[in-house]
Amino acid sequence: MGRLTRVTAFLVAGLVAGSALAPGAAVAPYAALAHDERDPVFPDGSYHVPAYRTDGPRLLVCKDDRADFDGRVAAFPAPLRERNLALWEECQRTGYRHLQQAVDQVRSPGMTILVLPGVYREEPSLAPPSGTCAALDAPVAGRERHQVLSWQQQVSCPHNQNLVAVLGKKDLQIEGTGAAATDVVVDAQYQRLNAIRADRADGFYLRNLTAQRTTFNGVYVLETDGFVIDGAVGRWNDEYGFLTFADDHGLYTDCEAYGNGDSGIYPGAASNINAGRGHVVERYAVEVRRCYSHHNALGYSGTAGDSVWAHDNVFTENGTGVATDSAYPNHPGMPQNHARFERNVIADNNVDYYRYMRDGTCARPYAERGYENGVVCPTVGIPTGTGVINPGGNYNIWRDNWVYGNSFAGFLTAWVPGFVRNDTSLPAQFDTSHHNLYLDNVLGVDRSGEPRPNRMDFWWDGQGVGSCWQAPAVSEPYVLPRCGADDRPAGVGVHRYVAEPGKTLKLYVCADYSRDSREIPSNCDWYGARGLERIEVQYALGEALLLGLVLLALWLRLLRRSVLAALGTLTALAGLAVGVLGTEREAGPLTPVGLALFGLGLVLVGTAAVSVGRRVPDRDAPVRLRAAPGGDVSGGLAGGPGAHRRTHRPAGLGWLTLAVGVFALLGAVDRGLVMLPWIPVPPSLPRILLELVWVPWALVALVRGAPLRRPALAPAPAVPARGRAVPATAELADSPGPAPVVAPASQSRRETLEDDLE
């Protein structure tokens, strides 16, 4: 979908979705929280999570520099040092010098490869492609413009993209023998997409080593039924530390990830085994436990991260802690569903890595950027300062997590219409952000009990069905649907299928980030904008100025004689000002208070307009009186100030103003007291639609309606005595009978005053 089309669609969706007085942000198309890959074939789920082996057949891998090896093992505990020295001697006789050489020798399931301490650059794998591998016919994708290879192309040319390729091997265990994962390093030196790729490798077990310095993934596991990543480190990769995709029966345990440009841990498109279920499930496809992911753009992300159970992990000091989303085009397993996060620490995710985009660091060649020194080049636009973002997830449960010290929000939940992921069917536009539960999380307090507040605990764009949030909490909006004693929405719950438009606009603009073209939205607080620099504040201020100026002009030109209209105008203007301030500050009562004042003011103005608009004097008719028989001037008005007709200040504008005010008041209740049940859209939807009619209607009334004023009278002779002929210059009445006479000026003024008072 072209950018213009997407912009138009989102703006239309946003305008019909809610109120600009509401703070902030479409879901915006979250750019590339995923990756390009061949169309995956999901495993049938018949295997199991592999168990760690300590015996069985094995192969050894080591280097041949004894002095270097002795230095690496010198500080090991004595038993471990002795074991490694013995293994080194054996490896010199029967082992391999490169990990790929050992992988290539695996002929049957159940093999273990022991990798001794050292740095493995896999020089044979870095040879330039030749023959057919140099001219593969495959589509090109991704920011690094890599080819998207088929399974057969990967098998035929395993090192076009991979330093170590484990393709089709079953029950293979690769284990480092050092004291720590960093003692055994597989280093791609930014010359390959992946350091270690396990593809259709059921039962793959990777333990106690480090994968680093790739242009894509440290470790990549694809289309595999049964894998374990145990005690491994993924660091300094341009995108992901660990990426698993289209897998089942997976386990991440005791891993560490840092310095990665997208996320440290990414169990994307896990097997969608719980689609169609409620919150109670039989099992999860992937488990993530006791991992530590820090100093990445994202600690964890999972586009279509379906059926993932993440517990007892630490996601700290990233740009954003955790993301579960449905925002990537053509991704399998959409919409994302059934992730469960329990007992994780999600804290202090406030690192602004976009500074390396702004200063040009990320435009340098990979090896010159300084990833090893703490540089991270974010591949996606994310809300820096947020613990968890959940754009488009369903049936996710967040329970008993410690969420604190995040400078924007603890949790962000937002809508992702289907067209963002290239699904244009009507049901898909409303199939995300439903049935998410936020239960018993410890908010704003660290594990020692010290206060560490988030700026706000929850931020929600207002769209979704069947979700609920714990209380108490600092939130935007000011009130949220609460969870009951049964951990389900209390009462009848809320059923909303579209979001607030200010928030939709914010998310769309903020996600328009591109590392390739170095585009960073300057009016988004994700990247440092403050106050009036922020798009949602600009939007709210612009609408407030438009509505306020039109309202003020209506009062000055058409309603200035009405005390009720004056009071209503002042109240509405105050509400607009408070609403803008509420948008700037968020997570407080100012937004509903602003809506209440604005709505009350419009009700007063509308009431005054209805009263004045019923009958208004016609100022254009000629001033004529019909004379009674005998020349009496009491025959009645034939036109002029005493006549009445409908003008361009009808009561209809007053009724429309009343309607806008009523929906603003409903919005105040919805945003500040209790969210209204049973309605599929926020109250701001009908209000914004009415405003789209009210503004042009009011402008027409201002241009064509005449202000109340004393009419100018044409010169006329004195009133003739009874029975005298009227001069020829007097205007005759159209009806038969005695000729009319001109009304006295005093009578004309009196009738004008009576009309004005009316």
mmCIF file with all atom_site columns, N, CA and C in Angstrom, residues 653-690:
data_model
loop_
_atom_site.group_PDB
_atom_site.id
_atom_site.type_symbol
_atom_site.label_atom_id
_atom_site.label_alt_id
_atom_site.label_comp_id
_atom_site.label_asym_id
_atom_site.label_entity_id
_atom_site.label_seq_id
_atom_site.pdbx_PDB_ins_code
_atom_site.Cartn_x
_atom_site.Cartn_y
_atom_site.Cartn_z
_atom_site.occupancy
_atom_site.B_iso_or_equiv
_atom_site.pdbx_formal_charge
_atom_site.auth_seq_id
_atom_site.auth_comp_id
_atom_site.auth_asym_id
_atom_site.auth_atom_id
_atom_site.pdbx_PDB_model_num
ATOM 1   N N  . LEU A 1 653 ? -29.094 25.546 13.604 1.00 0.00 ? 653 LEU A N  1
ATOM 2   C CA . LEU A 1 653 ? -27.710 25.648 14.057 1.00 0.00 ? 653 LEU A CA 1
ATOM 3   C C  . LEU A 1 653 ? -27.631 25.525 15.575 1.00 0.00 ? 653 LEU A C  1
ATOM 4   N N  . GLY A 1 654 ? -28.632 26.072 16.244 1.00 0.00 ? 654 GLY A N  1
ATOM 5   C CA . GLY A 1 654 ? -28.659 25.943 17.697 1.00 0.00 ? 654 GLY A CA 1
ATOM 6   C C  . GLY A 1 654 ? -28.826 24.502 18.136 1.00 0.00 ? 654 GLY A C  1
ATOM 7   N N  . TRP A 1 655 ? -29.727 23.768 17.462 1.00 0.00 ? 655 TRP A N  1
ATOM 8   C CA . TRP A 1 655 ? -29.909 22.358 17.813 1.00 0.00 ? 655 TRP A CA 1
ATOM 9   C C  . TRP A 1 655 ? -28.636 21.554 17.537 1.00 0.00 ? 655 TRP A C  1
ATOM 10  N N  . LEU A 1 656 ? -27.952 21.850 16.456 1.00 0.00 ? 656 LEU A N  1
ATOM 11  C CA . LEU A 1 656 ? -26.703 21.151 16.159 1.00 0.00 ? 656 LEU A CA 1
ATOM 12  C C  . LEU A 1 656 ? -25.655 21.452 17.224 1.00 0.00 ? 656 LEU A C  1
ATOM 13  N N  . THR A 1 657 ? -25.586 22.712 17.658 1.00 0.00 ? 657 THR A N  1
ATOM 14  C CA . THR A 1 657 ? -24.644 23.083 18.721 1.00 0.00 ? 657 THR A CA 1
ATOM 15  C C  . THR A 1 657 ? -24.961 22.322 19.999 1.00 0.00 ? 657 THR A C  1
ATOM 16  N N  . LEU A 1 658 ? -26.255 22.199 20.300 1.00 0.00 ? 658 LEU A N  1
ATOM 17  C CA . LEU A 1 658 ? -26.649 21.414 21.471 1.00 0.00 ? 658 LEU A CA 1
ATOM 18  C C  . LEU A 1 658 ? -26.186 19.966 21.351 1.00 0.00 ? 658 LEU A C  1
ATOM 19  N N  . ALA A 1 659 ? -26.331 19.386 20.168 1.00 0.00 ? 659 ALA A N  1
ATOM 20  C CA . ALA A 1 659 ? -25.940 17.986 19.984 1.00 0.00 ? 659 ALA A CA 1
ATOM 21  C C  . ALA A 1 659 ? -24.444 17.798 20.181 1.00 0.00 ? 659 ALA A C  1
ATOM 22  N N  . VAL A 1 660 ? -23.639 18.720 19.629 1.00 0.00 ? 660 VAL A N  1
ATOM 23  C CA . VAL A 1 660 ? -22.186 18.632 19.832 1.00 0.00 ? 660 VAL A CA 1
ATOM 24  C C  . VAL A 1 660 ? -21.864 18.714 21.311 1.00 0.00 ? 660 VAL A C  1
ATOM 25  N N  . GLY A 1 661 ? -22.527 19.614 22.017 1.00 0.00 ? 661 GLY A N  1
ATOM 26  C CA . GLY A 1 661 ? -22.281 19.753 23.445 1.00 0.00 ? 661 GLY A CA 1
ATOM 27  C C  . GLY A 1 661 ? -22.640 18.516 24.234 1.00 0.00 ? 661 GLY A C  1
ATOM 28  N N  . VAL A 1 662 ? -23.755 17.887 23.891 1.00 0.00 ? 662 VAL A N  1
ATOM 29  C CA . VAL A 1 662 ? -24.174 16.673 24.603 1.00 0.00 ? 662 VAL A CA 1
ATOM 30  C C  . VAL A 1 662 ? -23.145 15.563 24.425 1.00 0.00 ? 662 VAL A C  1
ATOM 31  N N  . PHE A 1 663 ? -22.636 15.383 23.208 1.00 0.00 ? 663 PHE A N  1
ATOM 32  C CA . PHE A 1 663 ? -21.653 14.322 23.004 1.00 0.00 ? 663 PHE A CA 1
ATOM 33  C C  . PHE A 1 663 ? -20.311 14.657 23.658 1.00 0.00 ? 663 PHE A C  1
ATOM 34  N N  . ALA A 1 664 ? -19.995 15.937 23.764 1.00 0.00 ? 664 ALA A N  1
ATOM 35  C CA . ALA A 1 664 ? -18.790 16.307 24.514 1.00 0.00 ? 664 ALA A CA 1
ATOM 36  C C  . ALA A 1 664 ? -18.959 15.954 25.987 1.00 0.00 ? 664 ALA A C  1
ATOM 37  N N  . LEU A 1 665 ? -20.157 16.177 26.536 1.00 0.00 ? 665 LEU A N  1
ATOM 38  C CA . LEU A 1 665 ? -20.405 15.813 27.928 1.00 0.00 ? 665 LEU A CA 1
ATOM 39  C C  . LEU A 1 665 ? -20.333 14.300 28.115 1.00 0.00 ? 665 LEU A C  1
ATOM 40  N N  . LEU A 1 666 ? -20.874 13.547 27.174 1.00 0.00 ? 666 LEU A N  1
ATOM 41  C CA . LEU A 1 666 ? -20.752 12.092 27.251 1.00 0.00 ? 666 LEU A CA 1
ATOM 42  C C  . LEU A 1 666 ? -19.281 11.670 27.194 1.00 0.00 ? 666 LEU A C  1
ATOM 43  N N  . GLY A 1 667 ? -18.493 12.367 26.371 1.00 0.00 ? 667 GLY A N  1
ATOM 44  C CA . GLY A 1 667 ? -17.063 12.077 26.327 1.00 0.00 ? 667 GLY A CA 1
ATOM 45  C C  . GLY A 1 667 ? -16.388 12.349 27.643 1.00 0.00 ? 667 GLY A C  1
ATOM 46  N N  . ALA A 1 668 ? -16.811 13.398 28.340 1.00 0.00 ? 668 ALA A N  1
ATOM 47  C CA . ALA A 1 668 ? -16.234 13.697 29.653 1.00 0.00 ? 668 ALA A CA 1
ATOM 48  C C  . ALA A 1 668 ? -16.532 12.579 30.638 1.00 0.00 ? 668 ALA A C  1
ATOM 49  N N  . VAL A 1 669 ? -17.759 12.072 30.617 1.00 0.00 ? 669 VAL A N  1
ATOM 50  C CA . VAL A 1 669 ? -18.104 10.940 31.479 1.00 0.00 ? 669 VAL A CA 1
ATOM 51  C C  . VAL A 1 669 ? -17.264 9.722  31.102 1.00 0.00 ? 669 VAL A C  1
ATOM 52  N N  . ASP A 1 670 ? -17.155 9.467  29.796 1.00 0.00 ? 670 ASP A N  1
ATOM 53  C CA . ASP A 1 670 ? -16.432 8.300  29.295 1.00 0.00 ? 670 ASP A CA 1
ATOM 54  C C  . ASP A 1 670 ? -14.956 8.361  29.647 1.00 0.00 ? 670 ASP A C  1
ATOM 55  N N  . ARG A 1 671 ? -14.376 9.551  29.604 1.00 0.00 ? 671 ARG A N  1
ATOM 56  C CA . ARG A 1 671 ? -12.943 9.688  29.850 1.00 0.00 ? 671 ARG A CA 1
ATOM 57  C C  . ARG A 1 671 ? -12.607 9.930  31.317 1.00 0.00 ? 671 ARG A C  1
ATOM 58  N N  . GLY A 1 672 ? -13.585 10.399 32.105 1.00 0.00 ? 672 GLY A N  1
ATOM 59  C CA . GLY A 1 672 ? -13.248 10.812 33.455 1.00 0.00 ? 672 GLY A CA 1
ATOM 60  C C  . GLY A 1 672 ? -13.952 10.101 34.583 1.00 0.00 ? 672 GLY A C  1
ATOM 61  N N  . LEU A 1 673 ? -15.093 9.451  34.309 1.00 0.00 ? 673 LEU A N  1
ATOM 62  C CA . LEU A 1 673 ? -15.843 8.803  35.376 1.00 0.00 ? 673 LEU A CA 1
ATOM 63  C C  . LEU A 1 673 ? -15.952 7.300  35.159 1.00 0.00 ? 673 LEU A C  1
ATOM 64  N N  . VAL A 1 674 ? -16.585 6.893  34.090 1.00 0.00 ? 674 VAL A N  1
ATOM 65  C CA . VAL A 1 674 ? -16.721 5.467  33.779 1.00 0.00 ? 674 VAL A CA 1
ATOM 66  C C  . VAL A 1 674 ? -16.897 5.330  32.273 1.00 0.00 ? 674 VAL A C  1
ATOM 67  N N  . MET A 1 675 ? -16.189 4.370  31.681 1.00 0.00 ? 675 MET A N  1
ATOM 68  C CA . MET A 1 675 ? -16.316 4.166  30.250 1.00 0.00 ? 675 MET A CA 1
ATOM 69  C C  . MET A 1 675 ? -17.696 3.589  29.944 1.00 0.00 ? 675 MET A C  1
ATOM 70  N N  . LEU A 1 676 ? -18.352 4.193  28.974 1.00 0.00 ? 676 LEU A N  1
ATOM 71  C CA . LEU A 1 676 ? -19.727 3.833  28.682 1.00 0.00 ? 676 LEU A CA 1
ATOM 72  C C  . LEU A 1 676 ? -19.786 2.459  28.015 1.00 0.00 ? 676 LEU A C  1
ATOM 73  N N  . PRO A 1 677 ? -20.618 1.565  28.511 1.00 0.00 ? 677 PRO A N  1
ATOM 74  C CA . PRO A 1 677 ? -20.726 0.221  27.912 1.00 0.00 ? 677 PRO A CA 1
ATOM 75  C C  . PRO A 1 677 ? -21.631 0.226  26.690 1.00 0.00 ? 677 PRO A C  1
ATOM 76  N N  . TRP A 1 678 ? -21.633 -0.904 26.004 1.00 0.00 ? 678 TRP A N  1
ATOM 77  C CA . TRP A 1 678 ? -22.589 -1.215 24.935 1.00 0.00 ? 678 TRP A CA 1
ATOM 78  C C  . TRP A 1 678 ? -22.384 -0.429 23.648 1.00 0.00 ? 678 TRP A C  1
ATOM 79  N N  . ILE A 1 679 ? -21.557 0.605  23.645 1.00 0.00 ? 679 ILE A N  1
ATOM 80  C CA . ILE A 1 679 ? -21.418 1.385  22.412 1.00 0.00 ? 679 ILE A CA 1
ATOM 81  C C  . ILE A 1 679 ? -20.154 0.931  21.679 1.00 0.00 ? 679 ILE A C  1
ATOM 82  N N  . PRO A 1 680 ? -20.208 0.730  20.368 1.00 0.00 ? 680 PRO A N  1
ATOM 83  C CA . PRO A 1 680 ? -19.059 0.201  19.629 1.00 0.00 ? 680 PRO A CA 1
ATOM 84  C C  . PRO A 1 680 ? -17.999 1.237  19.296 1.00 0.00 ? 680 PRO A C  1
ATOM 85  N N  . VAL A 1 681 ? -18.306 2.508  19.538 1.00 0.00 ? 681 VAL A N  1
ATOM 86  C CA . VAL A 1 681 ? -17.364 3.582  19.235 1.00 0.00 ? 681 VAL A CA 1
ATOM 87  C C  . VAL A 1 681 ? -17.327 4.525  20.426 1.00 0.00 ? 681 VAL A C  1
ATOM 88  N N  . PRO A 1 682 ? -16.264 5.269  20.602 1.00 0.00 ? 682 PRO A N  1
ATOM 89  C CA . PRO A 1 682 ? -16.241 6.246  21.688 1.00 0.00 ? 682 PRO A CA 1
ATOM 90  C C  . PRO A 1 682 ? -17.216 7.380  21.407 1.00 0.00 ? 682 PRO A C  1
ATOM 91  N N  . PRO A 1 683 ? -17.694 8.068  22.439 1.00 0.00 ? 683 PRO A N  1
ATOM 92  C CA . PRO A 1 683 ? -18.608 9.193  22.217 1.00 0.00 ? 683 PRO A CA 1
ATOM 93  C C  . PRO A 1 683 ? -18.012 10.268 21.318 1.00 0.00 ? 683 PRO A C  1
ATOM 94  N N  . SER A 1 684 ? -16.719 10.315 21.231 1.00 0.00 ? 684 SER A N  1
ATOM 95  C CA . SER A 1 684 ? -16.089 11.323 20.388 1.00 0.00 ? 684 SER A CA 1
ATOM 96  C C  . SER A 1 684 ? -16.379 11.101 18.909 1.00 0.00 ? 684 SER A C  1
ATOM 97  N N  . LEU A 1 685 ? -16.749 9.880  18.517 1.00 0.00 ? 685 LEU A N  1
ATOM 98  C CA . LEU A 1 685 ? -17.033 9.635  17.102 1.00 0.00 ? 685 LEU A CA 1
ATOM 99  C C  . LEU A 1 685 ? -18.221 10.459 16.617 1.00 0.00 ? 685 LEU A C  1
ATOM 100 N N  . PRO A 1 686 ? -19.410 10.347 17.226 1.00 0.00 ? 686 PRO A N  1
ATOM 101 C CA . PRO A 1 686 ? -20.491 11.212 16.750 1.00 0.00 ? 686 PRO A CA 1
ATOM 102 C C  . PRO A 1 686 ? -20.179 12.693 16.943 1.00 0.00 ? 686 PRO A C  1
ATOM 103 N N  . ARG A 1 687 ? -19.437 13.040 17.998 1.00 0.00 ? 687 ARG A N  1
ATOM 104 C CA . ARG A 1 687 ? -19.119 14.452 18.194 1.00 0.00 ? 687 ARG A CA 1
ATOM 105 C C  . ARG A 1 687 ? -18.262 14.992 17.057 1.00 0.00 ? 687 ARG A C  1
ATOM 106 N N  . ILE A 1 688 ? -17.230 14.227 16.664 1.00 0.00 ? 688 ILE A N  1
ATOM 107 C CA . ILE A 1 688 ? -16.353 14.727 15.611 1.00 0.00 ? 688 ILE A CA 1
ATOM 108 C C  . ILE A 1 688 ? -17.102 14.819 14.284 1.00 0.00 ? 688 ILE A C  1
ATOM 109 N N  . LEU A 1 689 ? -18.027 13.881 14.038 1.00 0.00 ? 689 LEU A N  1
ATOM 110 C CA . LEU A 1 689 ? -18.824 13.950 12.820 1.00 0.00 ? 689 LEU A CA 1
ATOM 111 C C  . LEU A 1 689 ? -19.724 15.177 12.831 1.00 0.00 ? 689 LEU A C  1
ATOM 112 N N  . LEU A 1 690 ? -20.326 15.456 13.989 1.00 0.00 ? 690 LEU A N  1
ATOM 113 C CA . LEU A 1 690 ? -21.167 16.645 14.094 1.00 0.00 ? 690 LEU A CA 1
ATOM 114 C C  . LEU A 1 690 ? -20.340 17.919 13.951 1.00 0.00 ? 690 LEU A C  1
#
